[in-house]
Short mmCIF file of C-alpha atoms in Angstrom, two decimals:
data_model
loop_
_atom_site.label_atom_id
_atom_site.label_comp_id
_atom_site.label_asym_id
_atom_site.label_seq_id
_atom_site.Cartn_x
_atom_site.Cartn_y
_atom_site.Cartn_z
CA MET A 1 35.84 -11.42 23.85
CA GLU A 2 39.28 -13.03 23.64
CA SER A 3 40.72 -10.41 21.22
CA GLU A 4 39.75 -6.85 20.33
CA LEU A 5 41.94 -5.23 17.68
CA HIS A 6 41.76 -1.44 17.43
CA VAL A 7 43.45 1.04 15.17
CA LEU A 8 45.54 3.91 16.46
CA GLN A 9 43.85 6.63 14.36
CA SER A 10 42.13 9.86 15.10
CA PRO A 11 38.48 9.31 16.12
CA GLN A 12 37.46 12.22 13.84
CA MET A 13 37.47 10.91 10.36
CA PRO A 14 36.79 13.19 7.39
CA PRO A 15 33.92 12.32 5.07
CA ALA A 16 34.73 9.70 2.37
CA HIS A 17 33.63 12.09 -0.40
CA PRO A 18 34.60 15.58 0.79
CA PHE A 19 33.13 17.26 -2.33
CA ASP A 20 30.05 15.10 -2.55
CA ASP A 21 28.08 16.35 0.49
CA ASP A 22 24.93 16.91 -1.54
CA LYS A 23 23.84 13.27 -1.64
CA LEU A 24 21.75 11.20 0.73
CA ARG A 25 23.92 8.42 2.24
CA GLU A 26 22.66 5.00 3.25
CA GLU A 27 24.36 4.55 6.59
CA CYS A 28 25.23 0.87 6.89
CA GLY A 29 25.78 -2.41 5.14
CA ILE A 30 25.73 -5.78 6.88
CA PHE A 31 26.98 -9.28 5.93
CA GLY A 32 27.21 -12.63 7.66
CA VAL A 33 28.45 -16.12 6.82
CA ILE A 34 28.22 -19.59 8.43
CA GLY A 35 29.50 -22.98 7.47
CA VAL A 36 32.63 -22.16 5.43
CA LYS A 37 36.30 -22.29 6.17
CA ASP A 38 37.76 -18.81 6.87
CA ALA A 39 34.40 -17.15 7.09
CA ALA A 40 36.03 -13.73 7.73
CA THR A 41 37.46 -13.74 4.18
CA PHE A 42 33.98 -14.17 2.77
CA VAL A 43 32.69 -11.41 5.01
CA ALA A 44 35.50 -8.99 3.96
CA LEU A 45 34.62 -9.65 0.31
CA GLY A 46 30.92 -9.10 1.01
CA LEU A 47 31.61 -5.87 2.83
CA HIS A 48 33.79 -4.70 -0.03
CA ALA A 49 30.79 -5.10 -2.34
CA LEU A 50 28.66 -3.18 0.12
CA GLN A 51 31.21 -0.38 0.54
CA HIS A 52 28.84 2.13 -1.11
CA ARG A 53 26.53 1.76 1.92
CA GLY A 54 29.14 2.92 4.40
CA GLN A 55 32.65 4.19 3.93
CA GLU A 56 33.72 5.59 7.27
CA ALA A 57 34.56 2.37 9.10
CA GLY A 58 34.04 -1.37 9.18
CA GLY A 59 34.27 -4.32 11.56
CA ILE A 60 34.24 -8.10 11.59
CA VAL A 61 33.55 -10.58 14.38
CA THR A 62 34.28 -14.25 14.07
CA HIS A 63 33.91 -17.38 16.16
CA ASP A 64 36.18 -20.44 16.17
CA PRO A 65 35.75 -23.38 18.57
CA GLU A 66 39.43 -23.25 19.52
CA HIS A 67 39.92 -19.51 19.78
CA GLY A 68 36.44 -18.26 20.68
CA PHE A 69 35.18 -14.87 19.56
CA GLN A 70 37.58 -12.58 17.76
CA SER A 71 37.09 -8.99 16.55
CA ALA A 72 38.72 -6.34 14.31
CA ARG A 73 37.40 -2.88 13.81
CA ARG A 74 38.92 -0.24 11.52
CA PHE A 75 38.35 3.26 10.17
CA GLY A 76 38.39 3.54 6.34
CA TYR A 77 37.85 1.22 3.45
CA VAL A 78 37.53 -2.53 3.62
CA ARG A 79 40.21 -2.92 0.96
CA ASP A 80 42.68 -0.99 3.17
CA ASN A 81 41.96 -2.84 6.32
CA PHE A 82 40.73 -6.40 5.79
CA THR A 83 42.99 -7.72 3.01
CA SER A 84 46.29 -8.30 4.76
CA ALA A 85 47.14 -11.79 6.05
CA ASP A 86 48.24 -10.26 9.42
CA ILE A 87 44.69 -9.16 10.12
CA MET A 88 42.75 -12.01 8.58
CA GLU A 89 44.79 -14.62 10.41
CA THR A 90 43.47 -13.18 13.67
CA LEU A 91 39.87 -13.80 12.54
CA PRO A 92 39.58 -17.64 12.29
CA GLY A 93 36.52 -19.78 12.19
CA PRO A 94 33.51 -20.86 10.11
CA LEU A 95 31.13 -18.23 11.42
CA ALA A 96 31.48 -14.43 11.00
CA ILE A 97 29.47 -11.19 10.67
CA GLY A 98 30.51 -7.75 9.46
CA HIS A 99 29.43 -4.20 9.16
CA VAL A 100 30.38 -1.07 7.18
CA ARG A 101 29.09 2.30 8.32
CA TYR A 102 28.58 5.91 7.99
CA SER A 103 27.61 7.76 11.22
CA THR A 104 24.07 6.96 12.24
CA ALA A 105 22.51 7.95 15.54
CA GLY A 106 25.10 9.37 17.89
CA SER A 107 27.88 11.82 17.05
CA LYS A 108 27.88 12.51 13.38
CA GLY A 109 31.32 13.46 12.17
CA GLN A 110 32.80 12.42 15.55
CA THR A 111 33.02 8.71 14.96
CA ALA A 112 34.99 6.85 17.64
CA ILE A 113 36.25 3.30 17.36
CA ARG A 114 33.82 2.26 20.07
CA ASP A 115 30.93 3.14 17.75
CA VAL A 116 32.13 0.76 14.98
CA GLN A 117 30.05 -2.35 14.75
CA PRO A 118 29.50 -5.31 15.19
CA PHE A 119 28.83 -5.00 18.91
CA PHE A 120 29.52 -7.88 21.24
CA GLY A 121 27.96 -9.01 24.49
CA GLU A 122 28.65 -11.86 26.90
CA PHE A 123 25.53 -13.43 28.29
CA SER A 124 25.02 -16.27 30.76
CA MET A 125 24.41 -18.70 27.88
CA GLY A 126 27.42 -17.49 25.84
CA GLY A 127 28.59 -14.59 23.74
CA ALA A 128 26.76 -12.93 20.83
CA ALA A 129 27.65 -10.24 18.29
CA ILE A 130 25.20 -8.01 16.44
CA ALA A 131 25.37 -5.67 13.40
CA HIS A 132 22.49 -3.34 12.55
CA ASN A 133 21.40 -1.44 9.51
CA GLY A 134 18.75 1.18 10.05
CA ASN A 135 17.86 3.55 12.83
CA ILE A 136 16.01 3.10 16.17
CA THR A 137 13.63 5.98 16.53
CA ASN A 138 13.02 5.51 20.25
CA ALA A 139 16.67 4.97 21.15
CA ASN A 140 16.89 7.96 23.41
CA ALA A 141 14.05 6.74 25.61
CA LEU A 142 15.41 3.22 25.66
CA ARG A 143 18.89 4.45 26.55
CA ARG A 144 17.56 6.55 29.46
CA GLU A 145 15.56 3.60 30.78
CA LEU A 146 18.49 1.18 30.47
CA ILE A 147 20.98 3.56 32.13
CA GLU A 148 18.52 4.12 35.00
CA ARG A 149 18.40 0.37 35.46
CA GLY A 150 22.17 0.01 35.60
CA SER A 151 23.28 -0.50 31.99
CA ILE A 152 26.68 0.99 31.04
CA PHE A 153 26.90 2.04 27.44
CA GLN A 154 30.18 1.88 25.58
CA SER A 155 29.21 3.74 22.45
CA SER A 156 26.96 6.61 21.21
CA SER A 157 25.26 4.26 18.69
CA ASP A 158 21.53 3.50 18.91
CA SER A 159 22.33 -0.12 17.95
CA GLU A 160 23.95 -0.83 21.30
CA CYS A 161 20.46 -0.60 22.88
CA ILE A 162 19.69 -3.96 21.31
CA ILE A 163 22.61 -5.68 23.19
CA HIS A 164 21.50 -4.18 26.55
CA LEU A 165 17.87 -5.16 26.01
CA MET A 166 19.05 -8.67 25.23
CA ALA A 167 21.09 -8.70 28.43
CA ARG A 168 18.12 -7.78 30.48
CA SER A 169 15.73 -10.29 28.84
CA LEU A 170 14.62 -13.32 30.85
CA GLN A 171 14.30 -15.54 27.78
CA ARG A 172 16.13 -18.89 27.64
CA ASN A 173 18.40 -18.57 24.66
CA ILE A 174 19.93 -15.81 22.54
CA PRO A 175 17.52 -15.90 19.58
CA GLU A 176 14.59 -15.59 21.99
CA ARG A 177 16.36 -12.79 23.86
CA MET A 178 16.83 -11.02 20.49
CA GLU A 179 13.16 -11.39 19.67
CA ASP A 180 12.33 -10.00 23.10
CA ALA A 181 14.70 -7.05 22.63
CA LEU A 182 13.54 -6.19 19.12
CA ARG A 183 9.92 -6.04 20.21
CA ARG A 184 10.90 -3.02 22.29
CA VAL A 185 12.58 -1.29 19.39
CA GLU A 186 10.82 1.19 17.10
CA GLY A 187 12.07 2.39 13.69
CA ALA A 188 13.94 0.43 10.97
CA PHE A 189 16.27 -2.42 11.49
CA SER A 190 17.87 -5.17 9.46
CA VAL A 191 20.11 -7.19 11.74
CA VAL A 192 22.69 -9.89 11.40
CA ALA A 193 23.87 -11.54 14.59
CA MET A 194 25.85 -14.55 15.64
CA THR A 195 26.25 -16.84 18.62
CA ARG A 196 28.92 -19.59 18.94
CA THR A 197 26.91 -21.83 16.58
CA LYS A 198 24.24 -19.77 14.91
CA LEU A 199 23.90 -17.04 12.30
CA ILE A 200 20.74 -14.87 12.82
CA GLY A 201 19.03 -12.44 10.48
CA VAL A 202 16.05 -10.19 11.28
CA ARG A 203 14.06 -7.52 9.47
CA ASP A 204 11.66 -5.15 11.16
CA PRO A 205 7.94 -5.70 10.66
CA LEU A 206 7.74 -2.93 7.97
CA GLY A 207 10.79 -4.28 6.08
CA VAL A 208 12.16 -0.71 5.59
CA ARG A 209 15.83 -1.81 5.11
CA PRO A 210 16.86 -4.80 2.92
CA LEU A 211 18.25 -8.16 3.86
CA VAL A 212 18.72 -11.25 1.62
CA LEU A 213 19.68 -14.89 2.07
CA GLY A 214 22.24 -16.73 -0.02
CA ARG A 215 23.78 -20.19 -0.24
CA ILE A 216 27.49 -20.91 -0.71
CA GLY A 217 28.34 -24.13 -2.44
CA PRO A 218 26.24 -27.30 -2.50
CA GLU A 219 23.28 -27.60 -0.20
CA GLU A 220 24.54 -30.71 1.55
CA ASP A 221 27.92 -29.38 2.69
CA GLY A 222 27.95 -25.68 1.76
CA GLY A 223 27.40 -22.57 3.85
CA TRP A 224 24.87 -19.77 4.13
CA CYS A 225 25.15 -16.00 4.08
CA LEU A 226 23.03 -12.93 4.88
CA SER A 227 23.57 -9.61 3.14
CA SER A 228 22.12 -6.11 2.68
CA GLU A 229 22.19 -6.61 -1.10
CA THR A 230 22.46 -9.38 -3.69
CA CYS A 231 25.61 -7.80 -5.27
CA ALA A 232 27.56 -8.98 -2.27
CA LEU A 233 26.47 -12.57 -2.84
CA ASP A 234 27.82 -12.38 -6.40
CA ILE A 235 31.35 -11.46 -5.29
CA ILE A 236 31.66 -14.70 -3.22
CA GLY A 237 29.89 -16.86 -5.77
CA ALA A 238 26.84 -17.44 -3.55
CA GLU A 239 23.39 -18.30 -4.92
CA PHE A 240 20.67 -15.80 -4.16
CA ILE A 241 17.86 -17.76 -2.42
CA ARG A 242 15.37 -15.13 -1.38
CA GLU A 243 14.76 -11.93 0.51
CA ILE A 244 14.23 -12.13 4.23
CA ALA A 245 10.58 -11.16 4.59
CA PRO A 246 9.45 -8.10 6.65
CA GLY A 247 9.10 -9.16 10.25
CA GLU A 248 10.97 -12.41 9.70
CA MET A 249 13.80 -13.90 11.85
CA VAL A 250 15.97 -16.67 10.36
CA VAL A 251 18.18 -18.76 12.60
CA ILE A 252 20.86 -20.71 10.66
CA SER A 253 22.91 -23.56 12.18
CA ALA A 254 24.82 -26.59 10.91
CA GLU A 255 22.45 -28.81 12.84
CA HIS A 256 19.09 -27.42 11.68
CA GLY A 257 19.87 -25.40 8.54
CA VAL A 258 17.63 -22.30 8.02
CA GLU A 259 14.76 -21.99 10.53
CA SER A 260 12.24 -19.20 9.96
CA HIS A 261 10.20 -17.39 12.70
CA PHE A 262 7.80 -14.45 12.56
CA PRO A 263 7.94 -12.94 16.09
CA PHE A 264 6.30 -9.61 15.29
CA ARG A 265 2.72 -8.56 14.62
CA PRO A 266 2.20 -8.52 10.80
CA GLN A 267 2.04 -5.00 9.21
CA PRO A 268 1.89 -3.76 5.67
CA SER A 269 5.32 -3.62 4.09
CA LYS A 270 6.98 -0.27 3.78
CA PHE A 271 10.28 -0.94 2.03
CA CYS A 272 12.41 2.14 1.42
CA ILE A 273 11.63 3.36 -2.12
CA PHE A 274 14.91 5.25 -2.27
CA GLU A 275 16.75 1.90 -2.37
CA HIS A 276 15.39 1.65 -5.95
CA VAL A 277 16.41 5.21 -6.76
CA TYR A 278 19.97 5.46 -5.39
CA PHE A 279 21.14 3.43 -2.39
CA SER A 280 21.33 -0.13 -3.89
CA ARG A 281 23.99 -0.97 -6.46
CA PRO A 282 22.56 -1.20 -10.00
CA ASP A 283 23.67 -4.88 -10.23
CA SER A 284 21.58 -5.87 -7.24
CA ILE A 285 18.08 -7.45 -7.30
CA LEU A 286 15.24 -5.86 -5.35
CA GLY A 287 11.78 -7.44 -5.27
CA GLY A 288 12.72 -9.84 -8.02
CA ARG A 289 13.83 -7.09 -10.36
CA SER A 290 17.13 -5.68 -11.43
CA VAL A 291 17.84 -2.31 -9.83
CA TYR A 292 19.40 -1.19 -13.19
CA GLU A 293 16.17 -2.03 -15.04
CA THR A 294 14.14 -0.15 -12.42
CA ARG A 295 16.29 2.98 -12.74
CA GLU A 296 16.01 2.82 -16.51
CA ALA A 297 12.30 2.62 -16.12
CA ILE A 298 12.38 5.64 -13.83
CA GLY A 299 14.17 7.55 -16.67
CA ARG A 300 11.55 6.48 -19.18
CA GLU A 301 8.72 7.66 -16.88
CA LEU A 302 10.50 10.89 -16.28
CA ALA A 303 10.78 11.54 -20.02
CA LYS A 304 7.06 10.97 -20.41
CA GLU A 305 6.22 13.29 -17.56
CA ALA A 306 8.72 16.06 -18.33
CA PRO A 307 9.67 16.22 -22.03
CA VAL A 308 12.05 18.84 -23.18
CA ASP A 309 13.60 19.94 -26.55
CA ALA A 310 17.32 19.27 -26.28
CA ASP A 311 20.30 17.92 -28.16
CA ILE A 312 21.83 15.49 -25.74
CA VAL A 313 21.00 13.67 -22.48
CA CYS A 314 23.83 13.45 -19.93
CA PRO A 315 23.91 11.58 -16.64
CA VAL A 316 25.37 13.07 -13.52
CA PRO A 317 27.86 10.35 -12.73
CA ASP A 318 27.46 7.66 -11.62
CA SER A 319 24.09 7.34 -9.99
CA GLY A 320 22.18 9.14 -12.72
CA THR A 321 23.37 6.93 -15.54
CA PRO A 322 20.63 4.22 -15.78
CA ALA A 323 17.89 6.90 -15.51
CA ALA A 324 19.64 8.99 -18.15
CA ILE A 325 19.75 5.99 -20.52
CA GLY A 326 16.02 5.44 -19.92
CA PHE A 327 15.26 9.13 -20.55
CA SER A 328 17.25 9.01 -23.79
CA LEU A 329 15.53 5.79 -25.02
CA GLU A 330 12.07 7.17 -24.30
CA SER A 331 12.62 10.70 -25.63
CA GLY A 332 14.82 9.83 -28.61
CA ILE A 333 17.38 12.47 -27.59
CA PRO A 334 20.93 11.03 -27.98
CA TYR A 335 22.70 9.88 -24.82
CA ALA A 336 26.21 11.22 -24.23
CA MET A 337 28.80 11.01 -21.51
CA GLY A 338 29.07 14.76 -21.12
CA ILE A 339 30.54 14.55 -17.62
CA ILE A 340 33.42 12.31 -16.75
CA ARG A 341 34.18 11.17 -13.21
CA ASN A 342 37.73 10.92 -11.91
CA GLN A 343 37.62 7.52 -10.40
CA TYR A 344 40.77 7.99 -8.39
CA MET A 345 39.73 11.03 -6.30
CA GLY A 346 39.53 9.29 -2.95
CA ARG A 347 41.16 9.99 0.38
CA THR A 348 44.28 11.59 -1.24
CA PHE A 349 42.33 14.91 -1.10
CA ILE A 350 40.91 14.70 2.40
CA GLU A 351 43.24 17.49 3.53
CA PRO A 352 43.51 19.72 0.43
CA THR A 353 44.75 23.32 0.40
CA GLU A 354 42.13 26.07 0.36
CA GLN A 355 42.94 26.70 -3.30
CA ILE A 356 42.20 23.07 -4.20
CA ARG A 357 39.11 22.92 -1.99
CA ASN A 358 37.69 25.90 -3.85
CA MET A 359 37.84 23.82 -7.05
CA GLY A 360 34.95 21.84 -5.51
CA VAL A 361 33.43 19.20 -7.79
CA ARG A 362 36.01 19.83 -10.51
CA LEU A 363 38.34 17.49 -8.50
CA LYS A 364 36.02 14.61 -9.18
CA LEU A 365 33.98 15.62 -12.29
CA ASN A 366 35.15 17.04 -15.63
CA VAL A 367 33.04 18.22 -18.58
CA ASN A 368 33.60 16.67 -21.99
CA ARG A 369 33.80 20.00 -23.74
CA ALA A 370 33.78 18.66 -27.30
CA LEU A 371 30.39 17.09 -26.72
CA ILE A 372 28.82 19.91 -24.73
CA ARG A 373 29.76 23.05 -26.73
CA GLY A 374 26.78 24.68 -28.35
CA LYS A 375 24.34 21.98 -27.21
CA ARG A 376 21.06 22.04 -25.32
CA VAL A 377 21.88 19.67 -22.52
CA VAL A 378 19.55 17.57 -20.35
CA LEU A 379 21.30 16.59 -17.09
CA VAL A 380 19.75 13.63 -15.33
CA ASP A 381 20.49 13.14 -11.62
CA ASP A 382 19.01 10.89 -8.97
CA SER A 383 18.06 13.67 -6.54
CA VAL A 384 18.50 17.20 -5.42
CA VAL A 385 19.18 17.59 -1.66
CA ARG A 386 20.85 20.87 -0.81
CA GLY A 387 21.34 21.96 -4.43
CA THR A 388 24.95 22.94 -3.91
CA THR A 389 26.40 20.31 -6.25
CA SER A 390 23.72 20.94 -8.88
CA ARG A 391 24.69 24.58 -9.07
CA LYS A 392 28.36 23.73 -9.49
CA ILE A 393 27.68 21.17 -12.20
CA LYS A 394 25.42 23.60 -14.03
CA GLU A 395 28.22 26.24 -13.95
CA MET A 396 30.69 23.67 -15.36
CA ILE A 397 28.33 22.80 -18.23
CA LEU A 398 27.80 26.43 -19.12
CA ASP A 399 31.50 27.17 -18.85
CA ALA A 400 32.06 24.37 -21.42
CA GLY A 401 29.86 26.31 -23.85
CA ALA A 402 26.45 24.66 -23.43
CA LYS A 403 23.60 26.58 -25.07
CA GLU A 404 20.94 25.50 -22.44
CA VAL A 405 20.95 23.45 -19.25
CA HIS A 406 17.88 21.43 -18.21
CA PHE A 407 17.75 19.28 -15.05
CA ARG A 408 15.60 16.20 -14.87
CA ILE A 409 15.56 14.49 -11.49
CA ALA A 410 14.87 10.74 -11.11
CA SER A 411 13.07 11.14 -7.74
CA PRO A 412 10.36 13.46 -6.38
CA PRO A 413 11.63 16.53 -4.43
CA THR A 414 13.33 15.51 -1.21
CA ALA A 415 11.49 17.75 1.28
CA TRP A 416 11.60 15.72 4.55
CA PRO A 417 14.45 14.13 6.52
CA CYS A 418 14.77 10.35 6.91
CA PHE A 419 14.96 8.86 10.39
CA TYR A 420 15.26 5.23 9.39
CA GLY A 421 18.95 4.90 8.69
CA VAL A 422 19.78 7.54 6.03
CA ASP A 423 22.00 10.50 6.60
CA THR A 424 19.67 13.41 5.72
CA PRO A 425 20.18 17.11 6.40
CA GLU A 426 17.81 18.91 8.70
CA ARG A 427 14.61 19.89 6.99
CA GLU A 428 15.47 23.59 6.66
CA LYS A 429 18.61 22.61 4.73
CA LEU A 430 16.62 20.63 2.10
CA LEU A 431 16.10 22.75 -0.98
CA ALA A 432 12.65 21.33 -1.69
CA ALA A 433 11.49 22.04 1.84
CA THR A 434 11.97 25.79 1.39
CA MET A 435 11.41 26.41 -2.29
CA SER A 436 8.80 25.67 -4.98
CA GLU A 437 9.93 24.12 -8.30
CA ASP A 438 9.90 27.49 -9.92
CA GLU A 439 11.95 28.98 -7.09
CA MET A 440 14.45 26.15 -7.45
CA VAL A 441 14.79 26.94 -11.19
CA LYS A 442 15.78 30.54 -10.34
CA HIS A 443 17.99 29.45 -7.45
CA LEU A 444 19.96 26.96 -9.60
CA ALA A 445 19.83 29.35 -12.62
CA VAL A 446 18.89 26.65 -15.09
CA ASP A 447 16.59 26.72 -18.08
CA SER A 448 14.20 24.18 -16.55
CA LEU A 449 13.98 21.67 -13.70
CA LYS A 450 11.55 18.84 -13.32
CA PHE A 451 11.22 15.99 -10.88
CA ILE A 452 9.45 12.69 -11.49
CA SER A 453 6.11 12.69 -9.66
CA LEU A 454 5.54 10.34 -6.74
CA ASP A 455 2.98 8.44 -8.77
CA GLY A 456 5.42 8.18 -11.65
CA LEU A 457 8.11 6.77 -9.36
CA TYR A 458 5.69 4.16 -8.10
CA ARG A 459 4.77 3.21 -11.62
CA ALA A 460 8.48 2.86 -12.51
CA VAL A 461 9.17 0.53 -9.55
CA GLY A 462 6.29 -1.75 -10.67
CA GLU A 463 3.11 -0.35 -9.05
CA SER A 464 1.05 0.11 -12.21
CA GLN A 465 -1.66 2.16 -10.51
CA GLY A 466 0.79 4.49 -8.93
CA ARG A 467 0.86 5.37 -5.23
CA ASN A 468 -2.01 4.18 -3.00
CA SER A 469 -2.39 7.32 -0.96
CA ALA A 470 -4.52 5.59 1.67
CA CYS A 471 -1.80 2.99 2.32
CA PRO A 472 1.48 3.69 0.49
CA GLN A 473 3.19 0.52 -0.66
CA TYR A 474 6.71 1.88 0.24
CA CYS A 475 8.26 4.17 2.81
CA ASP A 476 8.48 7.45 0.94
CA ALA A 477 8.63 9.77 3.91
CA CYS A 478 11.53 11.76 2.43
CA PHE A 479 9.19 12.82 -0.38
CA SER A 480 5.80 12.78 1.28
CA GLY A 481 6.46 13.53 4.87
CA GLU A 482 4.26 10.55 5.84
CA TYR A 483 6.32 8.53 8.34
CA PRO A 484 5.29 4.91 8.81
CA VAL A 485 6.90 4.94 12.30
CA VAL A 486 6.58 8.00 14.52
CA PRO A 487 10.14 9.40 15.02
CA ALA A 488 9.67 9.69 18.80
CA ASP A 489 13.22 10.83 19.57
CA LYS A 490 13.14 13.58 16.93
CA ILE A 491 9.73 14.79 18.05
CA GLU A 492 11.11 15.00 21.59
CA GLN A 493 13.84 17.17 20.21
CA GLY A 494 11.40 19.51 18.51
CA PHE A 495 10.81 18.05 15.04
CA LYS A 496 7.45 18.96 13.59
CA MET A 497 5.54 16.24 11.78
CA ARG A 498 3.73 17.08 8.57
CA THR A 499 0.42 18.81 9.15
CA ALA A 500 -2.74 18.32 7.08
CA ALA A 501 -2.19 21.73 5.39
CA GLU A 502 1.14 20.51 4.05
#
């Protein structure tokens, strides 16, 4: 690659939300553009819209016929790194891909610049860059095999395996080499990749992670883009065309437009149901339906399943808001913004004093005391993971004078870790893995706690008959413990799959 821009920063970056460690985090967002002037600018805007999917670091690779491949990788937010003319001028060309990340496979909390995607490889037929959302569950076995055969890895990321598998493939061109490589990969992957002339998008056969296709400008002389979510199409004024199907590869070029291939054996789709609950932005579209509408429907279903006598319904900002609105509409209990988020608590507090750190969630959330005092309060949140934040919020509500505190959770109990591209604590650290619902009520010291049922969640996302237990329509392993792809690396490390008794 002709240019590789790095930042002179510590490889150990603090978490983007130091007091928000009680949420599951989607670990990557990907975006690619072809056929427009200054494609890197479009990619930077798209990554900005996908920042919720990864806030540790980001990278962009471009290709220009005159300058070849160019790359920039940075720690931190897109807005802080890919908005200056000095950087963007080094990324010319009509073709670009980008990636934002949290730590995935590799050294969590020890992110190095070499782990930041997109990754680049030079092959006999030319260079290629690749960005990956998801997690390869047989990455350890693949890495051992590749190293034994002479591959030299530059990063700790599982995604680099794809580049090395492509390098060892005997296929004639880069798209065919990518097909060959991805057939060896197990787990979840949505991929955007680029050659000198092509933009490529692929989803794994189960379609666990999302990927969508958009068009920029008029069909005859416009461009194309690929994105993890539709909200990133909106920011660049692109038209949403369709979702990339599970197991589909699209190859986009100026010469042939969008070409579709299905290189994998067809399998029943297992899209991540938690995308509907939390990961995707509420202004995105999933499965032809607004994420906001789905979350409101989850709240309505939750109110039917777990009614409660109360005075007000309050969301836990911001992810609980649509579900809280739905709960209020269905139950008839007034909706109120009883908790206010400080929108400006960002990286200014990454190195707080011990006194400030002990304030915990109060740095980012504050209770609207005038609304809360003397009320029976229903708090609606998207999930309970470790339970630490839930306890702190409950204490804040009681300190403000609430008469009762009831939790209603817009997902089933999270009792199993995800191995498909979501940052999940080890199972023993998940509250629902070690406690019953009644035990959680006592642990959190609340008046009541109820989760939506798995069947109820399925009904809310559009499956009118609920969950088909013989063949679930989504990947819901974090709730059910039923993994659609065996997590080979984790089993090798001692992870115990769910037994029949569980």
